[in-house]
Amino acid sequence: MAKLTQDELLAQFEELTLIELAAFVKAFEEKFDVTAAAPVAVAAAGVAGAPVEAAEEQDEFDVILESAGDKKIQVIKEVRTLTSLGLKEAKDLVDTAGAKVLEKVAKDVAEKAKAALEGAGAKVTVK
């Protein structure tokens, strides 16, 4: 049997359903006498003994509009596309310094919103 590359293996796994993949993982664990969940348990045990000093990684972000810049109309349009606000509400939000455009969103959504607003000429921070 020819040796498959990692990319070829991944291509084969993409074609499997979740049930078929779960059955494969179980068969793999039995064949090689390993458990896929073991490293997680060891890591959790190591963390449990350590003091909880490190803050958890942030997974929710707020997109804050610091200023609209020179192209206020473009920024209002971007705010309307990012939110479900009407024209007046979007204008009021853009006029308010330090207003939150989006609250508790994922990092990728926050970065896309920041890029869109900065592209329209606004100053934005993500916290």
Coordinates of C-alpha atoms in Angstrom, one line a residue:
M1 CA 0.0 0.0 0.0
A2 CA 1.3 3.4 -0.9
K3 CA 2.0 5.9 1.9
L4 CA -0.5 8.7 1.9
T5 CA 0.6 12.3 2.5
Q6 CA -1.1 14.4 5.2
D7 CA -3.0 16.4 2.6
E8 CA -4.3 13.2 1.0
L9 CA -5.4 11.9 4.3
L10 CA -7.2 15.1 5.1
A11 CA -8.9 15.0 1.7
Q12 CA -10.2 11.5 2.5
F13 CA -11.4 12.6 6.0
E14 CA -13.3 15.5 4.4
E15 CA -15.5 13.0 2.5
L16 CA -16.5 11.1 5.7
T17 CA -19.7 11.9 7.6
L18 CA -19.4 12.7 11.3
I19 CA -20.7 9.2 12.2
E20 CA -18.1 7.5 9.9
L21 CA -15.4 9.8 11.4
A22 CA -16.4 8.9 14.9
A23 CA -16.3 5.2 14.1
F24 CA -12.9 5.7 12.6
V25 CA -11.6 7.4 15.7
K26 CA -12.9 4.6 17.9
A27 CA -11.3 2.0 15.7
F28 CA -8.0 3.9 15.7
E29 CA -8.1 4.1 19.5
E30 CA -8.7 0.4 19.8
K31 CA -6.1 -0.6 17.2
F32 CA -3.3 1.5 18.7
D33 CA -4.5 1.4 22.3
V34 CA -4.7 5.2 22.7
T35 CA -7.3 7.6 23.8
A36 CA -7.9 10.9 22.0
A37 CA -9.1 12.6 25.2
A38 CA -6.1 11.6 27.4
P39 CA -4.0 14.8 26.7
V40 CA -7.0 17.0 27.6
A41 CA -7.4 15.2 31.0
V42 CA -3.7 15.5 31.8
A43 CA -3.7 19.2 30.8
A44 CA -6.8 19.8 33.0
A45 CA -5.2 18.1 35.9
G46 CA -2.1 20.2 35.6
V47 CA -4.1 23.4 35.4
A48 CA -6.3 22.4 38.4
G49 CA -3.2 22.2 40.7
A50 CA -1.8 25.6 39.5
P51 CA -3.2 28.8 40.9
V52 CA -5.5 30.7 38.6
E53 CA -3.5 33.8 38.0
A54 CA -3.6 34.0 34.2
A55 CA -6.7 35.6 32.8
E56 CA -8.7 33.6 30.4
E57 CA -8.3 34.5 26.7
Q58 CA -11.0 37.0 25.8
D59 CA -13.5 35.7 23.3
E60 CA -16.0 38.5 23.2
F61 CA -15.1 42.0 21.9
D62 CA -16.7 45.4 21.6
V63 CA -16.2 47.6 18.6
I64 CA -16.0 51.2 19.8
L65 CA -16.2 54.2 17.4
E66 CA -13.8 56.9 18.6
S67 CA -14.5 59.4 15.9
A68 CA -16.1 59.5 12.5
G69 CA -13.3 61.3 10.8
D70 CA -13.7 63.4 7.6
K71 CA -16.1 61.0 5.8
K72 CA -19.0 61.0 8.2
I73 CA -21.5 59.8 5.6
Q74 CA -19.4 56.8 4.6
V75 CA -19.0 55.9 8.3
I76 CA -22.8 56.1 8.8
K77 CA -23.3 53.8 5.8
E78 CA -20.8 51.3 7.3
V79 CA -22.5 51.4 10.7
R80 CA -25.9 50.7 9.0
T81 CA -24.4 47.7 7.2
L82 CA -22.9 46.3 10.4
T83 CA -25.9 46.9 12.6
S84 CA -29.7 46.8 12.1
L85 CA -30.0 50.5 12.9
G86 CA -32.0 53.0 10.8
L87 CA -30.5 56.1 9.3
K88 CA -31.3 58.4 12.3
E89 CA -30.0 55.9 14.9
A90 CA -26.8 55.3 12.9
K91 CA -26.2 59.0 12.6
D92 CA -26.8 59.5 16.4
L93 CA -24.4 56.7 17.1
V94 CA -21.7 58.2 14.9
D95 CA -22.2 61.6 16.5
T96 CA -21.6 60.1 19.9
A97 CA -17.9 59.9 20.9
G98 CA -16.9 56.5 22.3
A99 CA -20.1 54.8 21.1
K100 CA -20.2 51.0 20.9
V101 CA -21.0 49.9 17.4
L102 CA -21.0 46.2 18.2
E103 CA -21.0 44.5 21.6
K104 CA -19.8 41.0 22.6
V105 CA -18.9 39.8 19.1
A106 CA -16.3 37.2 18.1
K107 CA -12.7 38.4 17.3
D108 CA -13.0 37.9 13.6
V109 CA -16.3 39.8 13.4
A110 CA -14.8 42.6 15.4
E111 CA -11.7 42.8 13.2
K112 CA -13.8 42.8 10.0
A113 CA -16.0 45.6 11.4
K114 CA -12.9 47.6 12.5
A115 CA -11.4 47.3 9.0
A116 CA -14.7 48.3 7.3
L117 CA -15.1 51.4 9.6
E118 CA -11.5 52.4 9.2
G119 CA -11.8 52.0 5.5
A120 CA -14.6 54.5 5.6
G121 CA -12.4 57.0 7.5
A122 CA -13.4 56.4 11.2
K123 CA -11.1 55.8 14.2
V124 CA -12.1 52.5 15.9
T125 CA -10.8 50.5 18.9
V126 CA -11.6 46.9 19.7
K127 CA -11.8 46.0 23.4

